[in-house]
């Protein structure tokens, strides 16, 4: 008998993570929803189950805490949940001069944006390799393509995620694992408020999170790859290659200066 498989979404209670949950439930995928908010997770799980008839398992997890990724994997094993799609979406940023960021806030950002991504992938990937089937979507950012003063730690963590994810895609390709490296630009979520970013005026406005998710899932259906949703974001990433590195950093500093 084939074991039922699940998609695990971190940071599932809002924003891009919640949109992934709705989109995958519409595809009748069984889901594991991981985030810090018990009430939001349980409400979302109930809504998805009622609307789409899928199984949605809420698992409370704060992945910015040391050992949280291992604890989450142990919960999955205890419930005999097999994950064949891992969406590393949880993450946060912060806009300030580096020395003004509280040290624990910096540590939490590193643990959530980097360490949790690596640990969860390391814990769940071997089963996919063994089955020669599975997929990973790592949510990075257009900030990963250049240094960004005044959000230096966040941009550096996303540079790690993009590099790690694209390298992993090539390593796992012979085993039939699809890896999507998703690099959205400004998106309509609570990211800007929570991270103390000022309101951004972008051509065409901020992206809808549904647009970002649709681009990621389309790439997944094609077999994976690097995804930069929206033409203006693609153009910005390409243009940076033609400019001196110092100029790119100066322009980023003007955009993000507190």
Coordinates of N, CA and C in Angstrom, one line a residue:
X1 N 0.8 -1.2 0.0 CA 0.0 0.0 0.0 C 0.9 1.2 0.0
X2 N 0.6 2.2 -0.9 CA 1.3 3.5 -0.9 C 1.0 4.3 0.3
X3 N 2.0 4.9 0.9 CA 1.8 5.7 2.1 C 1.4 7.1 1.6
X4 N 0.4 7.7 2.3 CA 0.0 9.1 1.9 C 1.1 10.0 2.2
X5 N 1.3 11.0 1.3 CA 2.4 11.9 1.5 C 1.8 13.3 1.7
X6 N 2.6 14.2 2.3 CA 2.2 15.5 2.7 C 3.1 16.6 2.1
X7 N 2.6 17.8 2.0 CA 3.4 19.0 1.8 C 3.5 19.7 3.1
X8 N 4.8 20.0 3.6 CA 5.0 20.7 4.8 C 5.4 22.1 4.5
X9 N 4.6 23.1 5.0 CA 4.8 24.5 4.8 C 5.2 25.2 6.1
X10 N 6.3 25.8 6.2 CA 6.7 26.5 7.4 C 6.2 28.0 7.2
X11 N 6.0 28.7 8.3 CA 5.4 30.0 8.2 C 4.1 30.0 7.5
X12 N 3.2 29.0 7.8 CA 2.0 28.8 7.0 C 0.8 29.6 7.5
X13 N 1.0 30.4 8.6 CA -0.2 31.0 9.1 C -0.6 32.3 8.5
X14 N 0.3 32.9 7.6 CA 0.0 34.1 6.9 C 0.8 34.3 5.7
X15 N 0.5 35.4 4.9 CA 1.4 35.7 3.8 C 1.6 34.7 2.7
X16 N 2.8 34.6 2.2 CA 3.1 33.6 1.2 C 2.8 32.2 1.6
X17 N 3.1 31.9 2.9 CA 2.9 30.5 3.4 C 1.4 30.1 3.4
X18 N 0.6 31.0 3.8 CA -0.8 30.8 3.8 C -1.4 30.6 2.4
X19 N -0.8 31.4 1.4 CA -1.2 31.3 0.0 C -0.8 29.9 -0.6
X20 N 0.4 29.4 -0.2 CA 0.8 28.1 -0.6 C -0.2 27.1 -0.1
X21 N -0.6 27.2 1.2 CA -1.6 26.3 1.7 C -2.9 26.2 0.9
X22 N -3.4 27.4 0.6 CA -4.7 27.4 -0.2 C -4.5 26.8 -1.6
X23 N -3.3 27.2 -2.2 CA -3.1 26.7 -3.6 C -2.9 25.2 -3.6
X24 N -2.2 24.6 -2.7 CA -2.0 23.2 -2.6 C -3.2 22.4 -2.2
X25 N -4.0 23.0 -1.3 CA -5.2 22.4 -0.9 C -6.2 22.3 -2.1
X26 N -6.2 23.3 -2.9 CA -7.0 23.3 -4.1 C -6.5 22.2 -5.1
X27 N -5.3 21.8 -5.0 CA -4.8 20.7 -5.7 C -5.0 19.3 -5.0
X28 N -5.7 19.4 -3.9 CA -6.1 18.2 -3.1 C -4.8 17.6 -2.5
X29 N -3.9 18.4 -2.1 CA -2.7 17.9 -1.4 C -2.9 17.9 0.1
X30 N -2.5 16.8 0.8 CA -2.5 16.8 2.2 C -1.4 17.7 2.7
X31 N -1.7 18.4 3.8 CA -0.8 19.4 4.3 C -0.4 19.3 5.7
X32 N 0.8 19.7 6.0 CA 1.3 20.0 7.4 C 1.6 21.5 7.5
X33 N 0.9 22.2 8.3 CA 1.0 23.6 8.5 C 1.8 23.9 9.7
X34 N 3.0 24.5 9.6 CA 3.8 24.8 10.7 C 4.0 26.3 10.9
X35 N 3.8 26.8 12.1 CA 4.0 28.2 12.4 C 3.9 28.4 13.9
X36 N 4.1 29.6 14.4 CA 4.0 29.8 15.9 C 2.6 29.9 16.4
X37 N 1.7 30.4 15.6 CA 0.4 30.8 16.1 C -0.6 29.6 16.1
X38 N -0.9 29.0 17.2 CA -1.8 27.8 17.3 C -3.2 28.2 16.8
X39 N -3.7 29.3 17.2 CA -5.1 29.7 16.8 C -5.2 29.8 15.3
X40 N -4.2 30.6 14.7 CA -4.3 30.8 13.2 C -4.1 29.5 12.5
X41 N -3.2 28.6 12.9 CA -3.0 27.3 12.3 C -4.2 26.5 12.3
X42 N -4.8 26.4 13.5 CA -6.0 25.5 13.6 C -7.2 26.1 12.8
X43 N -7.3 27.4 12.7 CA -8.4 28.0 11.9 C -8.2 27.7 10.4
X44 N -6.9 27.9 10.0 CA -6.6 27.6 8.6 C -6.8 26.2 8.2
X45 N -6.3 25.3 9.1 CA -6.5 23.8 8.8 C -7.9 23.5 8.7
X46 N -8.8 24.0 9.6 CA -10.2 23.7 9.5 C -10.8 24.2 8.2
X47 N -10.4 25.5 7.8 CA -11.0 26.1 6.6 C -10.6 25.2 5.4
X48 N -9.3 24.8 5.3 CA -8.9 24.1 4.1 C -9.5 22.7 4.1
X49 N -9.7 22.1 5.2 CA -10.4 20.8 5.2 C -11.8 20.9 4.8
X50 N -12.5 21.9 5.3 CA -13.9 22.1 5.0 C -14.1 22.4 3.5
X51 N -13.2 23.3 3.0 CA -13.4 23.8 1.6 C -13.0 22.8 0.6
X52 N -11.9 22.1 0.8 CA -11.3 21.2 -0.2 C -11.3 19.7 0.1
X53 N -11.7 19.4 1.3 CA -11.8 18.0 1.7 C -10.4 17.3 1.9
X54 N -9.4 18.1 2.2 CA -8.1 17.6 2.4 C -7.7 17.5 3.9
X55 N -6.7 16.7 4.2 CA -6.2 16.6 5.5 C -5.2 17.7 5.7
X56 N -5.4 18.5 6.7 CA -4.5 19.6 7.1 C -4.1 19.5 8.5
X57 N -2.9 19.2 8.8 CA -2.4 19.0 10.2 C -1.6 20.2 10.7
X58 N -2.2 20.9 11.7 CA -1.5 22.1 12.3 C -0.4 21.6 13.3
X59 N 0.8 22.0 13.1 CA 1.9 21.7 14.1 C 2.5 23.0 14.5
X60 N 2.3 23.4 15.8 CA 2.9 24.6 16.3 C 4.4 24.5 16.4
X61 N 5.2 25.4 15.8 CA 6.6 25.3 15.9 C 7.2 26.7 15.7
X62 N 8.1 27.1 16.6 CA 8.9 28.3 16.4 C 10.3 28.0 16.0
X63 N 10.5 28.0 14.7 CA 11.8 27.6 14.1 C 12.9 28.5 14.4
X64 N 12.7 29.6 15.1 CA 13.8 30.5 15.5 C 14.4 30.1 16.8
X65 N 13.9 29.0 17.4 CA 14.4 28.5 18.7 C 15.3 27.3 18.4
X66 N 16.5 27.3 19.1 CA 17.4 26.2 18.8 C 16.7 24.8 19.0
X67 N 17.0 23.9 18.1 CA 16.5 22.5 18.1 C 15.1 22.4 17.6
X68 N 14.4 23.5 17.1 CA 13.0 23.4 16.7 C 12.8 22.6 15.5
X69 N 13.8 22.6 14.6 CA 13.6 21.8 13.3 C 13.7 20.3 13.7
X70 N 14.6 19.9 14.5 CA 14.6 18.5 15.0 C 13.3 18.1 15.7
X71 N 12.8 19.0 16.5 CA 11.6 18.7 17.2 C 10.4 18.6 16.3
X72 N 10.4 19.4 15.2 CA 9.3 19.3 14.2 C 9.4 18.0 13.5
X73 N 10.6 17.6 13.1 CA 10.8 16.3 12.4 C 10.3 15.1 13.3
X74 N 10.6 15.2 14.5 CA 10.2 14.2 15.5 C 8.7 14.1 15.6
X75 N 8.0 15.2 15.6 CA 6.5 15.3 15.6 C 6.0 14.6 14.3
X76 N 6.6 14.8 13.2 CA 6.2 14.2 11.9 C 6.3 12.7 12.0
X77 N 7.5 12.2 12.6 CA 7.7 10.8 12.7 C 6.7 10.1 13.7
X78 N 6.4 10.8 14.8 CA 5.5 10.3 15.7 C 4.1 10.1 15.2
X79 N 3.7 11.0 14.2 CA 2.4 10.9 13.6 C 2.5 10.1 12.2
X80 N 3.6 9.6 12.0 CA 3.8 8.8 10.7 C 3.5 9.6 9.5
X81 N 3.9 10.8 9.5 CA 3.7 11.7 8.3 C 4.9 11.7 7.4
X82 N 4.7 11.3 6.2 CA 5.7 11.3 5.2 C 5.6 12.6 4.3
X83 N 6.7 13.3 4.3 CA 6.7 14.6 3.5 C 7.4 14.4 2.2
X84 N 6.7 14.7 1.1 CA 7.4 14.7 -0.2 C 7.5 16.0 -0.9
X85 N 7.0 17.1 -0.2 CA 7.1 18.5 -0.6 C 7.4 19.3 0.6
X86 N 8.6 19.9 0.7 CA 9.0 20.8 1.8 C 9.1 22.2 1.2
X87 N 8.3 23.1 1.9 CA 8.3 24.5 1.5 C 8.9 25.3 2.7
X88 N 10.2 25.6 2.6 CA 10.9 26.4 3.6 C 10.5 27.9 3.3
X89 N 9.4 28.3 4.0 CA 8.9 29.7 3.8 C 9.2 30.6 4.9
X90 N 9.2 30.1 6.2 CA 9.3 30.9 7.3 C 10.6 31.8 7.3
X91 N 10.4 33.0 7.7 CA 11.6 34.0 7.7 C 11.1 35.3 8.1
X92 N 12.1 36.2 8.5 CA 11.7 37.6 8.8 C 13.0 38.4 8.6
X93 N 12.7 39.7 8.5 CA 13.8 40.7 8.3 C 13.7 41.8 9.3
X94 N 14.6 42.8 9.1 CA 14.5 44.0 10.0 C 15.4 45.1 9.4
X95 N 14.8 46.3 9.4 CA 15.5 47.5 8.8 C 16.1 48.3 9.9
X96 N 17.4 48.4 10.0 CA 18.1 49.3 11.0 C 19.5 49.2 10.7
X97 N 20.3 50.2 11.3 CA 21.7 50.0 11.3 C 22.1 48.8 12.1
X98 N 23.0 48.0 11.6 CA 23.3 46.7 12.1 C 23.6 46.7 13.6
X99 N 24.3 47.7 14.1 CA 24.7 47.7 15.5 C 23.5 48.1 16.4
X100 N 22.4 48.6 15.8 CA 21.2 48.9 16.6 C 20.3 47.7 16.8
X101 N 20.5 46.6 16.0 CA 19.7 45.4 16.2 C 20.0 44.7 17.4
X102 N 19.0 44.3 18.2 CA 19.3 43.5 19.5 C 20.0 42.2 19.1
X103 N 21.1 41.8 19.8 CA 21.8 40.6 19.5 C 20.9 39.3 19.3
X104 N 19.9 39.2 20.2 CA 19.0 38.0 20.2 C 18.2 38.0 18.9
X105 N 17.8 39.3 18.5 CA 17.0 39.4 17.2 C 17.8 38.9 16.0
X106 N 19.1 39.3 16.0 CA 20.0 38.8 15.0 C 20.1 37.3 15.0
X107 N 20.3 36.7 16.2 CA 20.4 35.3 16.3 C 19.2 34.6 15.8
X108 N 18.0 35.1 16.2 CA 16.8 34.5 15.8 C 16.6 34.5 14.2
X109 N 17.0 35.6 13.6 CA 17.0 35.8 12.2 C 17.9 34.7 11.5
X110 N 19.1 34.6 12.0 CA 20.0 33.6 11.5 C 19.4 32.2 11.6
X111 N 18.9 31.9 12.8 CA 18.4 30.5 13.1 C 17.2 30.2 12.2
X112 N 16.3 31.2 12.0 CA 15.0 31.0 11.2 C 15.3 31.0 9.7
X113 N 16.0 32.0 9.3 CA 16.2 32.2 7.8 C 17.2 31.2 7.2
X114 N 18.2 30.8 8.0 CA 19.3 29.9 7.5 C 19.3 28.5 8.2
X115 N 19.5 28.5 9.5 CA 19.7 27.2 10.2 C 18.5 26.3 10.0
X116 N 17.3 26.8 10.2 CA 16.1 26.0 10.1 C 15.9 25.4 8.7
X117 N 16.2 26.2 7.7 CA 16.1 25.8 6.3 C 17.1 24.6 6.1
X118 N 18.3 24.8 6.5 CA 19.3 23.7 6.3 C 18.9 22.5 7.1
X119 N 18.5 22.6 8.4 CA 18.2 21.5 9.2 C 17.0 20.7 8.7
X120 N 15.9 21.4 8.4 CA 14.7 20.7 7.9 C 15.0 20.0 6.6
X121 N 15.8 20.6 5.8 CA 16.1 20.0 4.5 C 17.0 18.7 4.7
X122 N 17.9 18.9 5.6 CA 18.8 17.7 5.9 C 18.1 16.6 6.6
X123 N 17.0 16.9 7.4 CA 16.3 15.9 8.0 C 15.3 15.2 7.1
X124 N 14.7 15.9 6.2 CA 13.6 15.3 5.4 C 14.1 14.9 4.0
X125 N 15.2 15.4 3.5 CA 15.6 15.0 2.2 C 16.0 13.6 2.0
X126 N 16.7 12.9 3.0 CA 17.1 11.5 2.7 C 15.9 10.6 2.3
X127 N 14.8 10.8 2.9 CA 13.6 10.0 2.6 C 13.2 10.2 1.1
X128 N 13.3 11.4 0.6 CA 13.0 11.7 -0.8 C 14.1 11.1 -1.7
X129 N 15.3 11.1 -1.3 CA 16.4 10.5 -2.0 C 16.2 9.0 -2.1
X130 N 15.8 8.4 -1.0 CA 15.6 7.0 -1.0 C 14.4 6.6 -2.0
X131 N 13.4 7.4 -2.0 CA 12.2 7.1 -2.8 C 12.5 7.6 -4.3
X132 N 13.5 8.4 -4.5 CA 13.8 9.1 -5.8 C 12.6 9.9 -6.3
X133 N 12.0 10.6 -5.3 CA 10.8 11.4 -5.7 C 10.7 12.4 -4.5
X134 N 10.3 13.6 -4.9 CA 10.1 14.7 -3.9 C 10.4 16.0 -4.4
X135 N 10.1 17.1 -3.6 CA 10.4 18.4 -4.1 C 10.6 19.3 -2.9
X136 N 11.3 20.4 -3.2 CA 11.6 21.4 -2.1 C 11.4 22.8 -2.8
X137 N 10.7 23.7 -2.1 CA 10.6 25.1 -2.5 C 11.2 25.9 -1.4
X138 N 12.3 26.6 -1.7 CA 13.0 27.5 -0.7 C 12.6 28.9 -1.1
X139 N 12.0 29.6 -0.1 CA 11.6 31.0 -0.4 C 12.7 31.9 0.0
X140 N 13.3 32.5 -1.0 CA 14.4 33.5 -0.8 C 13.9 34.9 -1.1
X141 N 14.6 35.7 -1.8 CA 14.2 37.1 -2.1 C 15.1 37.7 -3.2
X142 N 14.6 38.7 -3.8 CA 15.5 39.4 -4.8 C 16.6 40.1 -4.0
X143 N 16.4 40.3 -2.7 CA 17.5 40.8 -1.9 C 18.7 39.9 -1.8
X144 N 18.6 38.7 -2.3 CA 19.7 37.7 -2.2 C 20.7 38.0 -3.3
X145 N 20.4 38.8 -4.3 CA 21.3 39.0 -5.4 C 22.3 40.2 -5.2
X146 N 22.2 40.9 -4.1 CA 23.1 42.0 -3.9 C 23.2 42.3 -2.4
X147 N 24.3 42.9 -1.9 CA 24.3 43.4 -0.5 C 23.3 44.5 -0.3
X148 N 22.6 44.5 0.8 CA 21.6 45.6 1.1 C 21.9 46.2 2.4
X149 N 22.6 47.4 2.4 CA 22.8 48.1 3.7 C 21.5 48.4 4.4
X150 N 21.5 48.4 5.7 CA 20.4 48.7 6.6 C 19.4 47.5 6.7
X151 N 19.6 46.5 5.9 CA 18.9 45.2 6.1 C 19.9 44.1 5.8
X152 N 21.2 44.4 6.3 CA 22.3 43.6 5.9 C 22.2 42.1 6.3
X153 N 21.7 41.9 7.5 CA 21.7 40.5 8.0 C 20.6 39.7 7.1
X154 N 19.4 40.3 6.9 CA 18.4 39.7 6.2 C 18.9 39.3 4.8
X155 N 19.4 40.3 4.1 CA 19.9 40.1 2.7 C 21.0 39.0 2.7
X156 N 21.9 39.0 3.7 CA 22.9 38.0 3.7 C 22.3 36.6 3.9
X157 N 21.3 36.5 4.8 CA 20.6 35.2 4.9 C 20.0 34.7 3.7
X158 N 19.4 35.6 2.9 CA 18.7 35.2 1.7 C 19.7 34.9 0.6
X159 N 20.9 35.6 0.6 CA 22.0 35.2 -0.3 C 22.4 33.7 0.0
X160 N 22.4 33.4 1.2 CA 22.8 32.0 1.6 C 21.7 31.0 1.1
X161 N 20.4 31.4 1.3 CA 19.3 30.5 0.8 C 19.4 30.3 -0.7
X162 N 19.6 31.3 -1.4 CA 19.6 31.2 -2.9 C 20.8 30.3 -3.3
X163 N 22.0 30.6 -2.8 CA 23.1 29.8 -3.1 C 23.0 28.3 -2.7
X164 N 22.5 28.1 -1.5 CA 22.3 26.7 -1.0 C 21.3 26.0 -1.8
X165 N 20.2 26.7 -2.1 CA 19.1 26.1 -2.9 C 19.4 25.7 -4.3
X166 N 20.1 26.6 -5.0 CA 20.5 26.3 -6.4 C 21.6 25.2 -6.4
X167 N 22.5 25.2 -5.4 CA 23.5 24.1 -5.4 C 22.8 22.7 -5.1
X168 N 21.8 22.8 -4.2 CA 21.1 21.6 -3.8 C 20.3 21.0 -5.0
X169 N 19.8 21.9 -5.8 CA 19.0 21.5 -7.0 C 19.9 20.7 -7.9
X170 N 21.1 21.0 -8.1 CA 22.0 20.3 -9.0 C 22.4 19.0 -8.4
X171 N 22.7 19.0 -7.1 CA 23.1 17.7 -6.4 C 22.0 16.7 -6.4
X172 N 20.7 17.1 -6.3 CA 19.6 16.2 -6.2 C 19.0 15.8 -7.5
X173 N 19.4 16.5 -8.6 CA 18.7 16.3 -9.9 C 18.8 14.9 -10.3
X174 N 20.0 14.2 -10.1 CA 20.0 12.8 -10.6 C 19.0 11.8 -9.8
X175 N 18.5 12.3 -8.7 CA 17.7 11.5 -7.8 C 16.2 11.8 -8.1
X176 N 15.9 12.7 -9.0 CA 14.5 13.0 -9.3 C 13.9 14.0 -8.4
X177 N 14.7 14.7 -7.6 CA 14.2 15.7 -6.7 C 14.1 17.1 -7.4
X178 N 12.9 17.7 -7.3 CA 12.7 19.0 -7.9 C 12.9 20.1 -6.9
X179 N 13.8 21.1 -7.2 CA 14.0 22.2 -6.2 C 13.7 23.5 -6.9
X180 N 12.9 24.3 -6.2 CA 12.5 25.6 -6.7 C 13.2 26.6 -5.8
X181 N 13.9 27.6 -6.3 CA 14.5 28.7 -5.6 C 13.6 29.9 -5.9
X182 N 12.8 30.3 -5.0 CA 11.8 31.4 -5.2 C 12.3 32.7 -4.7
X183 N 12.5 33.7 -5.5 CA 13.0 35.0 -5.1 C 12.0 36.1 -5.5
X184 N 11.0 36.3 -4.6 CA 10.1 37.4 -4.9 C 10.6 38.7 -4.5
X185 N 10.1 39.8 -5.1 CA 10.4 41.1 -4.7 C 9.4 41.6 -3.7
X186 N 9.1 42.8 -3.7 CA 8.1 43.3 -2.7 C 6.8 42.7 -2.8
X187 N 6.2 42.1 -1.8 CA 5.0 41.4 -1.8 C 4.0 41.9 -0.7
X188 N 2.8 41.9 -1.0 CA 1.8 42.4 -0.1 C 1.5 41.4 1.1
X189 N 2.4 41.5 2.1 CA 2.3 40.7 3.3 C 2.6 41.6 4.5
X190 N 2.6 41.0 5.7 CA 2.9 41.9 6.8 C 4.4 42.0 7.0
X191 N 5.3 41.6 6.0 CA 6.7 41.6 6.2 C 7.2 43.0 6.4
X192 N 6.7 44.0 5.6 CA 7.2 45.4 5.7 C 6.9 46.0 7.1
X193 N 5.7 45.7 7.6 CA 5.3 46.2 8.9 C 6.2 45.6 10.0
X194 N 6.2 44.3 10.0 CA 6.9 43.5 11.0 C 8.4 43.9 11.0
X195 N 9.0 44.1 9.9 CA 10.4 44.3 9.8 C 10.8 45.8 9.8
X196 N 9.9 46.7 10.1 CA 10.1 48.1 10.2 C 10.6 48.7 8.8
X197 N 10.1 48.2 7.7 CA 10.5 48.7 6.4 C 9.5 49.8 6.1
X198 N 10.0 50.9 5.5 CA 9.0 51.9 5.1 C 8.3 51.4 3.8
X199 N 7.1 52.1 3.6 CA 6.3 51.7 2.5 C 7.1 51.9 1.2
X200 N 7.0 50.9 0.3 CA 7.8 50.9 -0.9 C 6.8 51.3 -2.1
X201 N 7.3 52.2 -3.0 CA 6.5 52.5 -4.2 C 7.3 51.8 -5.3
X202 N 6.7 50.8 -5.9 CA 7.3 50.0 -7.0 C 6.4 50.1 -8.2
X203 N 7.1 50.0 -9.4 CA 6.3 49.9 -10.6 C 5.3 48.8 -10.6
X204 N 4.0 49.1 -10.8 CA 3.0 48.1 -10.7 C 2.5 47.8 -9.3
X205 N 3.2 48.4 -8.3 CA 2.8 48.1 -6.9 C 3.4 46.8 -6.4
X206 N 3.1 46.5 -5.1 CA 3.6 45.3 -4.5 C 2.9 44.1 -5.2
X207 N 3.6 43.0 -5.3 CA 3.0 41.8 -5.8 C 2.0 41.2 -4.8
X208 N 1.0 40.6 -5.4 CA 0.1 39.8 -4.5 C 0.8 38.4 -4.2
X209 N 0.7 38.0 -3.0 CA 1.3 36.7 -2.6 C 0.8 35.5 -3.5
X210 N -0.5 35.6 -3.9 CA -1.0 34.6 -4.8 C -0.2 34.5 -6.1
X211 N 0.2 35.7 -6.6 CA 1.0 35.7 -7.8 C 2.4 35.0 -7.6
X212 N 3.0 35.3 -6.5 CA 4.3 34.6 -6.2 C 4.1 33.1 -6.1
X213 N 3.1 32.7 -5.4 CA 2.9 31.2 -5.3 C 2.6 30.6 -6.6
X214 N 1.8 31.2 -7.4 CA 1.5 30.7 -8.7 C 2.7 30.5 -9.6
X215 N 3.6 31.4 -9.5 CA 4.9 31.3 -10.3 C 5.7 30.2 -9.7
X216 N 5.8 30.0 -8.4 CA 6.5 28.9 -7.8 C 6.0 27.6 -8.2
X217 N 4.7 27.4 -8.2 CA 4.1 26.1 -8.5 C 4.2 25.8 -9.9
X218 N 4.1 26.8 -10.8 CA 4.3 26.6 -12.2 C 5.7 26.1 -12.5
X219 N 6.7 26.6 -11.8 CA 8.1 26.2 -12.0 C 8.2 24.8 -11.4
X220 N 7.6 24.5 -10.3 CA 7.6 23.1 -9.8 C 7.1 22.1 -10.8
X221 N 6.0 22.5 -11.4 CA 5.4 21.6 -12.4 C 6.3 21.4 -13.6
X222 N 7.1 22.4 -13.9 CA 8.1 22.2 -15.0 C 9.4 21.5 -14.6
X223 N 9.5 21.2 -13.3 CA 10.7 20.5 -12.9 C 11.6 21.2 -12.0
X224 N 11.3 22.5 -11.6 CA 12.1 23.2 -10.6 C 12.8 24.4 -11.3
X225 N 13.7 25.0 -10.6 CA 14.6 26.1 -11.1 C 14.5 27.3 -10.3
X226 N 15.2 28.3 -10.8 CA 15.2 29.7 -10.1 C 14.0 30.5 -10.6
X227 N 13.3 31.1 -9.7 CA 12.0 31.8 -10.1 C 12.1 33.2 -9.5
X228 N 12.1 34.2 -10.4 CA 12.0 35.6 -9.9 C 10.7 36.1 -10.5
X229 N 9.6 36.2 -9.8 CA 8.3 36.6 -10.3 C 8.4 38.0 -10.7
X230 N 7.7 38.3 -11.8 CA 7.5 39.7 -12.3 C 8.6 40.2 -13.2
X231 N 8.3 40.8 -14.3 CA 9.3 41.3 -15.3 C 10.2 42.3 -14.6
X232 N 9.6 43.3 -13.9 CA 10.5 44.3 -13.3 C 11.5 43.8 -12.3
X233 N 11.1 42.7 -11.6 CA 12.1 42.1 -10.7 C 13.2 41.4 -11.5
X234 N 12.8 40.7 -12.5 CA 13.8 40.1 -13.4 C 14.7 41.1 -14.0
X235 N 14.2 42.2 -14.5 CA 15.0 43.3 -15.1 C 16.0 43.9 -14.1
X236 N 15.5 44.1 -12.8 CA 16.4 44.6 -11.8 C 17.5 43.7 -11.5
X237 N 17.3 42.4 -11.4 CA 18.3 41.4 -11.1 C 19.3 41.4 -12.2
X238 N 18.8 41.4 -13.5 CA 19.7 41.4 -14.6 C 20.6 42.7 -14.7
X239 N 19.9 43.8 -14.4 CA 20.6 45.1 -14.6 C 21.8 45.2 -13.6
X240 N 21.6 44.6 -12.4 CA 22.7 44.6 -11.4 C 24.0 44.0 -11.9
X241 N 23.9 43.0 -12.8 CA 25.1 42.4 -13.3 C 25.9 43.3 -14.2
X242 N 25.3 44.3 -14.7 CA 25.9 45.3 -15.6 C 26.5 46.5 -14.9
X243 N 26.3 46.6 -13.6 CA 26.7 47.8 -12.9 C 27.9 47.4 -12.0
X244 N 28.7 48.4 -11.6 CA 29.8 48.2 -10.6 C 29.2 47.8 -9.3
X245 N 29.8 46.9 -8.6 CA 29.2 46.4 -7.3 C 29.0 47.5 -6.3
X246 N 29.9 48.5 -6.3 CA 29.8 49.6 -5.3 C 28.6 50.4 -5.6
X247 N 28.2 50.6 -6.9 CA 27.1 51.4 -7.3 C 25.8 50.7 -6.9
X248 N 25.7 49.3 -7.0 CA 24.6 48.6 -6.6 C 24.3 48.7 -5.1
X249 N 25.4 48.7 -4.3 CA 25.3 48.8 -2.9 C 24.8 50.2 -2.5
X250 N 25.4 51.2 -3.2 CA 25.0 52.6 -2.8 C 23.5 52.8 -3.1
X251 N 23.0 52.3 -4.2 CA 21.6 52.5 -4.6 C 20.7 51.8 -3.6
X252 N 21.1 50.5 -3.2 CA 20.4 49.8 -2.2 C 20.3 50.6 -0.9
X253 N 21.5 51.2 -0.5 CA 21.5 52.0 0.7 C 20.5 53.1 0.7
X254 N 20.4 53.8 -0.4 CA 19.5 54.9 -0.5 C 18.0 54.4 -0.4
X255 N 17.7 53.2 -0.9 CA 16.4 52.7 -0.8 C 16.0 52.2 0.6
X256 N 17.0 51.7 1.4 CA 16.7 51.1 2.6 C 17.1 51.9 3.8
X257 N 17.8 53.1 3.6 CA 18.3 53.9 4.8 C 17.1 54.2 5.7
X258 N 17.3 54.0 7.0 CA 16.2 54.3 8.0 C 15.9 55.8 8.0

